[in-house]
PDB file of C-alpha atoms in Angstrom:
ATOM      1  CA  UNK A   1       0.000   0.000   0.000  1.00  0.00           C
ATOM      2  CA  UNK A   2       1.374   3.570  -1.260  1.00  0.00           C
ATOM      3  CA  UNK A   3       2.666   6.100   1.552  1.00  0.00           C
ATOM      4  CA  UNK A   4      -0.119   8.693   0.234  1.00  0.00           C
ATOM      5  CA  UNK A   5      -2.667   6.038   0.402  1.00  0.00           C
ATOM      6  CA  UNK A   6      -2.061   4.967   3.965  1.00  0.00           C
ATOM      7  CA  UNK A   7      -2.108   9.133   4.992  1.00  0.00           C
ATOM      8  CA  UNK A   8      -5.594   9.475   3.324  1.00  0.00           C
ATOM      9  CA  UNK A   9      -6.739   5.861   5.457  1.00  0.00           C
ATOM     10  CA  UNK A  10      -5.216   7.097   8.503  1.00  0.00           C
ATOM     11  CA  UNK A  11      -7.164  10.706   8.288  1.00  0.00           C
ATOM     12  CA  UNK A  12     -10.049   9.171   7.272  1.00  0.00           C
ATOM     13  CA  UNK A  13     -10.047   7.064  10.545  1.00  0.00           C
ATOM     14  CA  UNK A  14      -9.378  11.060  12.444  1.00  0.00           C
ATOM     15  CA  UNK A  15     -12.061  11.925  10.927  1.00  0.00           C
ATOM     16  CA  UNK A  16     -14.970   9.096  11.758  1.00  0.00           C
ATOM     17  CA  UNK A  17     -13.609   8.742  15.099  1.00  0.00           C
ATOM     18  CA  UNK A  18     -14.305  12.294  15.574  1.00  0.00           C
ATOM     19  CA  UNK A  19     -17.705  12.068  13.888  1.00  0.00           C
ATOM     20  CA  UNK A  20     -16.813  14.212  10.920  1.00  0.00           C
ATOM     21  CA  UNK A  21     -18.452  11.892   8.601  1.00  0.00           C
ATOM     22  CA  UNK A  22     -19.876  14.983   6.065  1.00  0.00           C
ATOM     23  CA  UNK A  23     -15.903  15.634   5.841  1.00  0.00           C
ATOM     24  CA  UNK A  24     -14.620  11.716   5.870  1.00  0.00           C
ATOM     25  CA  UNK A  25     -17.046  10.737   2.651  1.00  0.00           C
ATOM     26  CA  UNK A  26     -14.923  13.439  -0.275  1.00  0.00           C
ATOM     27  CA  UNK A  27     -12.191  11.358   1.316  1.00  0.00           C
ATOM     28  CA  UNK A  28     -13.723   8.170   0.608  1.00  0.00           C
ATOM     29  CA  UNK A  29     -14.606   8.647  -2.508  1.00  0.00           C
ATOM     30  CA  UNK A  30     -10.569  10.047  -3.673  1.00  0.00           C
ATOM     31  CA  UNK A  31      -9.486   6.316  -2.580  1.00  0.00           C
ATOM     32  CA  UNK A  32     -11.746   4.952  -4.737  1.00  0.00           C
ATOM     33  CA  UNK A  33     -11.749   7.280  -7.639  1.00  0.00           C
ATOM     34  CA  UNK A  34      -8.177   8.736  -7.264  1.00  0.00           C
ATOM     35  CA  UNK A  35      -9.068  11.212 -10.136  1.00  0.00           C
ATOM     36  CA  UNK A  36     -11.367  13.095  -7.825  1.00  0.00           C
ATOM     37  CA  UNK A  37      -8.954  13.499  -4.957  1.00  0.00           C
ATOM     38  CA  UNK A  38      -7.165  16.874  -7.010  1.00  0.00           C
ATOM     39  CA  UNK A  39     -10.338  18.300  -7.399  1.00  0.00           C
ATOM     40  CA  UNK A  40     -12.107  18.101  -4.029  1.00  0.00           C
ATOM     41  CA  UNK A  41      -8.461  19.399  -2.239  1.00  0.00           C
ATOM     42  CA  UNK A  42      -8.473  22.209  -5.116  1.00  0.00           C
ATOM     43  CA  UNK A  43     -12.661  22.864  -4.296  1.00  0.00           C
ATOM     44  CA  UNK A  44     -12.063  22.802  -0.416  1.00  0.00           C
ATOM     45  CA  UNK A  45      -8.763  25.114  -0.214  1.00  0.00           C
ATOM     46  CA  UNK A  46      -9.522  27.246  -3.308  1.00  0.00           C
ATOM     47  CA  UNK A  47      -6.411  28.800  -5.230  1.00  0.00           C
ATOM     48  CA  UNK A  48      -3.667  30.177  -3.078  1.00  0.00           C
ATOM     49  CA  UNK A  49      -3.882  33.844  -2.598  1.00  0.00           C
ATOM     50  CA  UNK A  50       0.418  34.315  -2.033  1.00  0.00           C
ATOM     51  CA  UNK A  51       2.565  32.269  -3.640  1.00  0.00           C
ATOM     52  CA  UNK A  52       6.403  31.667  -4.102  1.00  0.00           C
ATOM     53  CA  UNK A  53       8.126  34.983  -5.229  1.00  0.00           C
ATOM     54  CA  UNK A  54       5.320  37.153  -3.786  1.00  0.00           C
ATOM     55  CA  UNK A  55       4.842  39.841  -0.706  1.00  0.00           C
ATOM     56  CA  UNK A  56       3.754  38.178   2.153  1.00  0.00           C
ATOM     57  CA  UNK A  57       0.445  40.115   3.570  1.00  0.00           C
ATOM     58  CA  UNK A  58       0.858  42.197   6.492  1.00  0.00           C
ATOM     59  CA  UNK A  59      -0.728  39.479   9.192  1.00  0.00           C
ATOM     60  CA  UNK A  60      -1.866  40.197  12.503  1.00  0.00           C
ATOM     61  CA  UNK A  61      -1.103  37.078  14.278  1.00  0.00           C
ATOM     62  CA  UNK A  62      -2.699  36.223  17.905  1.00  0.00           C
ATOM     63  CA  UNK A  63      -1.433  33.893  19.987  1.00  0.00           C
ATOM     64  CA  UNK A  64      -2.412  31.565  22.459  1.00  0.00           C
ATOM     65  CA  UNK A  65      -1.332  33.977  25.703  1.00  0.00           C
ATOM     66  CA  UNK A  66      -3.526  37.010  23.914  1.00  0.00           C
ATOM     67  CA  UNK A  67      -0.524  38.692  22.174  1.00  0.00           C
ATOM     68  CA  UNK A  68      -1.048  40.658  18.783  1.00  0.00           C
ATOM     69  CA  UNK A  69       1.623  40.130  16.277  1.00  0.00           C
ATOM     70  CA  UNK A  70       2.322  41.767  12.837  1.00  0.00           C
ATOM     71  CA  UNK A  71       4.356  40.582  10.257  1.00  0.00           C
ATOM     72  CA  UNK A  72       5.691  43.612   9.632  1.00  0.00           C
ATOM     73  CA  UNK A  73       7.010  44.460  12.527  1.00  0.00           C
ATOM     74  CA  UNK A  74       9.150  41.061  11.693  1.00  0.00           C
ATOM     75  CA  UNK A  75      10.250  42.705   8.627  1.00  0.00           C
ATOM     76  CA  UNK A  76      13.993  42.849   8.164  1.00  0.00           C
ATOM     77  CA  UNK A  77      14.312  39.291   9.582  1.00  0.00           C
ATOM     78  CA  UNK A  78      13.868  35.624   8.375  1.00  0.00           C
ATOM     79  CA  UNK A  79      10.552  34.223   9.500  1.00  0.00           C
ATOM     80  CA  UNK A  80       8.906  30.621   9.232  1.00  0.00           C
ATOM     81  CA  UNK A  81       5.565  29.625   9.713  1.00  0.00           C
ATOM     82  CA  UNK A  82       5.063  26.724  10.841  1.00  0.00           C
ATOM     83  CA  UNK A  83       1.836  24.843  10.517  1.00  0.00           C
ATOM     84  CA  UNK A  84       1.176  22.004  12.988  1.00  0.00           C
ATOM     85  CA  UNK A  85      -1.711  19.885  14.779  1.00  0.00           C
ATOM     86  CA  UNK A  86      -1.094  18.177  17.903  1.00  0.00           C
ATOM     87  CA  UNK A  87      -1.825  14.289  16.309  1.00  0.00           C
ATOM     88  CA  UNK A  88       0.288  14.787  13.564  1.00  0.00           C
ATOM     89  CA  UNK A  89       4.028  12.432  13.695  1.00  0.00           C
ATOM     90  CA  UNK A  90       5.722  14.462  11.446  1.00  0.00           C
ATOM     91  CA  UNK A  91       5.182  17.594  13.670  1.00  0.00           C
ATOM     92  CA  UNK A  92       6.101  15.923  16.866  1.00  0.00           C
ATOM     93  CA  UNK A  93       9.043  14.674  15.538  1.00  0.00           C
ATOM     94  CA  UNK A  94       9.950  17.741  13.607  1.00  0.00           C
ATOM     95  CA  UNK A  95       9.301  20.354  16.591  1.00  0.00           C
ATOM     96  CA  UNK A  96      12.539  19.208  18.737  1.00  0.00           C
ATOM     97  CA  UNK A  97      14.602  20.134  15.592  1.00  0.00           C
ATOM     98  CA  UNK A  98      12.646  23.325  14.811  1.00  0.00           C
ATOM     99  CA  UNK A  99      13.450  24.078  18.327  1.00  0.00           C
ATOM    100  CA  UNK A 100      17.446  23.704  17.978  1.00  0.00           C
ATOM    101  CA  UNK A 101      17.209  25.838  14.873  1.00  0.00           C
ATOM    102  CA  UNK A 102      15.210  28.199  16.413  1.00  0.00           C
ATOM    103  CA  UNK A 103      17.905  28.844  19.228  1.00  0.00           C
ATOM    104  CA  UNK A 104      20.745  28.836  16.917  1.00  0.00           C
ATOM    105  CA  UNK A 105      19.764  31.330  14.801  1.00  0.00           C
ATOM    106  CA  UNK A 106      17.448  33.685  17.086  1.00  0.00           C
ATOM    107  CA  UNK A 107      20.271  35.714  17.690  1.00  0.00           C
ATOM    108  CA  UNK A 108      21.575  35.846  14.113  1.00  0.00           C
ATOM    109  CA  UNK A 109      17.673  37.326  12.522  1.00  0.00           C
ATOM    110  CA  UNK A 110      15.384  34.250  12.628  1.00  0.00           C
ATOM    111  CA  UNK A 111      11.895  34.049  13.929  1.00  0.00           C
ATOM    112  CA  UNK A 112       9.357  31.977  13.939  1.00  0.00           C
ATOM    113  CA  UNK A 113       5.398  31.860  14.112  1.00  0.00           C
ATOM    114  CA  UNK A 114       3.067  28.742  14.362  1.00  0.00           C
ATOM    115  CA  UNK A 115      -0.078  28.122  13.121  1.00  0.00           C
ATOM    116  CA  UNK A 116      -1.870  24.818  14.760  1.00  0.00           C
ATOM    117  CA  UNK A 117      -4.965  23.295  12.862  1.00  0.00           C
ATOM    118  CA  UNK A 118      -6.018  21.451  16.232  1.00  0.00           C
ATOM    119  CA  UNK A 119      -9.302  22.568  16.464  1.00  0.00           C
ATOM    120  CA  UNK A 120      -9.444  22.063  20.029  1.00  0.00           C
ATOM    121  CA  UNK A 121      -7.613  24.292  22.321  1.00  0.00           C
ATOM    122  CA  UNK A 122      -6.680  21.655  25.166  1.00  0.00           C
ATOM    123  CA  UNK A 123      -4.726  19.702  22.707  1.00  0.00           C
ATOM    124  CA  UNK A 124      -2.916  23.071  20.833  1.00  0.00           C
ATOM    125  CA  UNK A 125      -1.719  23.771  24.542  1.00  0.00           C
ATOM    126  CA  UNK A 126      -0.364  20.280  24.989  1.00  0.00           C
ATOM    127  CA  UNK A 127       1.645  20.437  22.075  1.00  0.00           C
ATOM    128  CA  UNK A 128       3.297  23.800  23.023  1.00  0.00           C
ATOM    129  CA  UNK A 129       3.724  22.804  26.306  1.00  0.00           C
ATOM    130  CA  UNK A 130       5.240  19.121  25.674  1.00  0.00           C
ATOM    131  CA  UNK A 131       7.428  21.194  22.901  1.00  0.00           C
ATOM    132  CA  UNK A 132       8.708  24.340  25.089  1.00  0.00           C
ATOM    133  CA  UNK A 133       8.017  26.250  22.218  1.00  0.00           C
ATOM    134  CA  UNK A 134       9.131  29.592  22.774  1.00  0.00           C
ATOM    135  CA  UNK A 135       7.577  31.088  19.644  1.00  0.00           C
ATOM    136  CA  UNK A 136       4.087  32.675  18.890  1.00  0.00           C
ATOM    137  CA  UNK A 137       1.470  29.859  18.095  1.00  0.00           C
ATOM    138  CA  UNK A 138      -1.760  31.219  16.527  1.00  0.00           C
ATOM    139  CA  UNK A 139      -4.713  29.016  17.102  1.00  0.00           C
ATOM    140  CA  UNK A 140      -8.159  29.939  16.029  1.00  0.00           C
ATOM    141  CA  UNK A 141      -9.850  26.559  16.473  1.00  0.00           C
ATOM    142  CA  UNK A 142     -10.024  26.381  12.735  1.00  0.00           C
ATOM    143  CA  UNK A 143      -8.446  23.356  10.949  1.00  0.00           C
ATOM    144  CA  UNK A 144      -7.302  22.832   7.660  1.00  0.00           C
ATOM    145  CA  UNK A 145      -8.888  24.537   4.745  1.00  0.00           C
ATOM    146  CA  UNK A 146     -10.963  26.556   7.478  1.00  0.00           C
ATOM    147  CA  UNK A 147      -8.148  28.118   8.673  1.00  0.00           C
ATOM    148  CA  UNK A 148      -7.838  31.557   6.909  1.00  0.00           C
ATOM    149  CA  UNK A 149      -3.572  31.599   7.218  1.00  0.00           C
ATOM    150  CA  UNK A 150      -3.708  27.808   5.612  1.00  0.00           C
ATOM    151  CA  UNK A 151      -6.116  29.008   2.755  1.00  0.00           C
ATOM    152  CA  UNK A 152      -3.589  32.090   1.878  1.00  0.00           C
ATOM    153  CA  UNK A 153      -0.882  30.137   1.823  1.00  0.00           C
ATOM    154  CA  UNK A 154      -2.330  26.567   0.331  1.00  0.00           C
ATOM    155  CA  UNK A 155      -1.172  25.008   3.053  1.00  0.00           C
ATOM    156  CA  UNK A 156      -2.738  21.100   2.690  1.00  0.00           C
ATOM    157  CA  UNK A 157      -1.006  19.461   5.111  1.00  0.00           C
ATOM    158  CA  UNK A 158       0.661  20.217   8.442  1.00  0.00           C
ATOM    159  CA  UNK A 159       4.699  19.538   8.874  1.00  0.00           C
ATOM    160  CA  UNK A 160       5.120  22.255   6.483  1.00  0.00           C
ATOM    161  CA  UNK A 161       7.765  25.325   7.204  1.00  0.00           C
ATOM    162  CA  UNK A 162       7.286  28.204   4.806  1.00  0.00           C
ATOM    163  CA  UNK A 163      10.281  31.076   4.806  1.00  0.00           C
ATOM    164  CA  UNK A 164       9.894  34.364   4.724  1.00  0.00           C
ATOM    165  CA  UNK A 165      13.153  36.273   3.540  1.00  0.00           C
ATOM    166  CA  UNK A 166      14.158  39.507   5.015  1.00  0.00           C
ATOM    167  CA  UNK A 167      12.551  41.510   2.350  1.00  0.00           C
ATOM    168  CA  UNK A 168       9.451  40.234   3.265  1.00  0.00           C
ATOM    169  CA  UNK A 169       9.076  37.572   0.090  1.00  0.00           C
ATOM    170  CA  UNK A 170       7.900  33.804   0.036  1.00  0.00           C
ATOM    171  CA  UNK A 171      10.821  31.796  -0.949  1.00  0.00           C
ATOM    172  CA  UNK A 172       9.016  28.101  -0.303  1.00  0.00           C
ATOM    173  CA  UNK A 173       8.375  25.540   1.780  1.00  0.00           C
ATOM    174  CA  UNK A 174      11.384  24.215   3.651  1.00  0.00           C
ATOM    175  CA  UNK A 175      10.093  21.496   5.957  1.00  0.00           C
ATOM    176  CA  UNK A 176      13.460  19.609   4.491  1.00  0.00           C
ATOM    177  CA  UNK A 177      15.629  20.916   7.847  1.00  0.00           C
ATOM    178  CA  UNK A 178      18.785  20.348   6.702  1.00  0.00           C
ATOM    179  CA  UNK A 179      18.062  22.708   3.251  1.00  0.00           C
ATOM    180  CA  UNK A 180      16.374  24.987   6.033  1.00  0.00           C
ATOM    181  CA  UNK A 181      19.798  24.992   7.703  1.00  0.00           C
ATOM    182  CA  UNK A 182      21.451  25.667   4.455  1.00  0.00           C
ATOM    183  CA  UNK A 183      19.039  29.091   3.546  1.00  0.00           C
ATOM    184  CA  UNK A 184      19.189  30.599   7.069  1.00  0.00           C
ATOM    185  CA  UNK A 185      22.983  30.306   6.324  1.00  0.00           C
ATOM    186  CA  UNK A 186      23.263  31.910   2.999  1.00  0.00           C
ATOM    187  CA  UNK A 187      20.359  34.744   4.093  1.00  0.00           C
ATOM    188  CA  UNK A 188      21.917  35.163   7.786  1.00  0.00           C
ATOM    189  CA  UNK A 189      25.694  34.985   6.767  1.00  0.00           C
ATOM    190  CA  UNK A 190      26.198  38.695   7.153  1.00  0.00           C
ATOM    191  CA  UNK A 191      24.656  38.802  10.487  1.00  0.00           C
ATOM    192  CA  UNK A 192      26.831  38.958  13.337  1.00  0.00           C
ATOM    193  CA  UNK A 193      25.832  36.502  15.945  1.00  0.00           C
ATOM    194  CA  UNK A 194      26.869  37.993  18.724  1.00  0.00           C
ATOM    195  CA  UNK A 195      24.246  40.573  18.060  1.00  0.00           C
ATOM    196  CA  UNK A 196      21.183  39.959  19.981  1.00  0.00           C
ATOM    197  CA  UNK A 197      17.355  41.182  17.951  1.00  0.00           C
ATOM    198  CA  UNK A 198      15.048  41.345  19.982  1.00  0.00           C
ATOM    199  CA  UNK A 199      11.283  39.139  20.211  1.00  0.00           C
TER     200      UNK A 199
END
């Protein structure tokens, strides 16, 4: 059985367990008829509104202490989103290493934002809290293609990283942590790292 195919079985089980059946049947019916899977992702999400090589949108982000955020007041340093939920593998395995890169290159420019697609708020908190993670999560108890930062962006699936460059521009999704690594080195390079920028 395909990798992509097990995914689809295993969120499909999320989903009835959790009595989103209205949800779990477009699901049901891309396993069987694979050719309607593009179309009911591409229906749900709608087109992205930023892409690669465009502005990213002056955000206010909230986060789960009450905080108000802009993205431009980030302006002038790297920042990654980072879109999560609490049951996914790939995010719990992945948050330990954001973590590492998070304090290596604070200093140096980088910051980072979450975004959680938990749609309940006792399980967004666990995952911070089980994480230590020191950054800004934004949780509106919207998941997925309900969640109005996923639907700019596209974002399908959680695990993924996006970077924003200094200038304020989406260079891509870099969820692969050791290219991640090798970015925030090129962009950062210049920065001294004894420097400290402030939250």
């Amino acid at each position: 059985m395909g990798h992509s195919v097990q995914n689809a079985l295993q969120q499909l089980a999320i989903l009835l367990f959790l009595g989103f059946l209205p949800s779990a049947i477009p699901m049901l019916q891309a396993l069987v008829n694979p050719a309607l899977a593009a179309g009911s992702i591409e229906d749900r999400w709608g087109p992205a509104t930023t892409k690669v090589g465009d502005a990213v949108p002056d955000l206010v982000i909230e986060d789960m202490d009450g905080h108000s955020l802009r993205l431009s007041e980030l302006l002038g340093r790297v920042v990654l989103l980072s879109f999560s939920v609490s049951w996914c593998d790939e995010c719990n395995d992945q948050a330990p290493q954001l973590r590492a890169i998070f304090d290596d290159y604070h200093d140096r420019g980088l910051a980072v934002v979450g975004i959680s697609y938990d749609t309940d708020r006792v399980s967004a908190e666990t995952f911070r809290r089980r994480h230590a993670i020191p950054w800004p999560i934004e949780f509106t108890g919207q998941g997925f293609w309900r969640n109005r930062i996923g639907r700019l962006f596209h974002v399908t699936d959680t695990g993924a990283i996006l970077l924003v460059n200094p200038s304020g521009i989406l260079e891509g999704d870099f969820r692969d942590l050791t290219r991640l690594r090798e970015r925030l080195d090129q962009i950062l390079l210049a920065r001294d790292p004894t420097t400290n920028v402030s939250n």
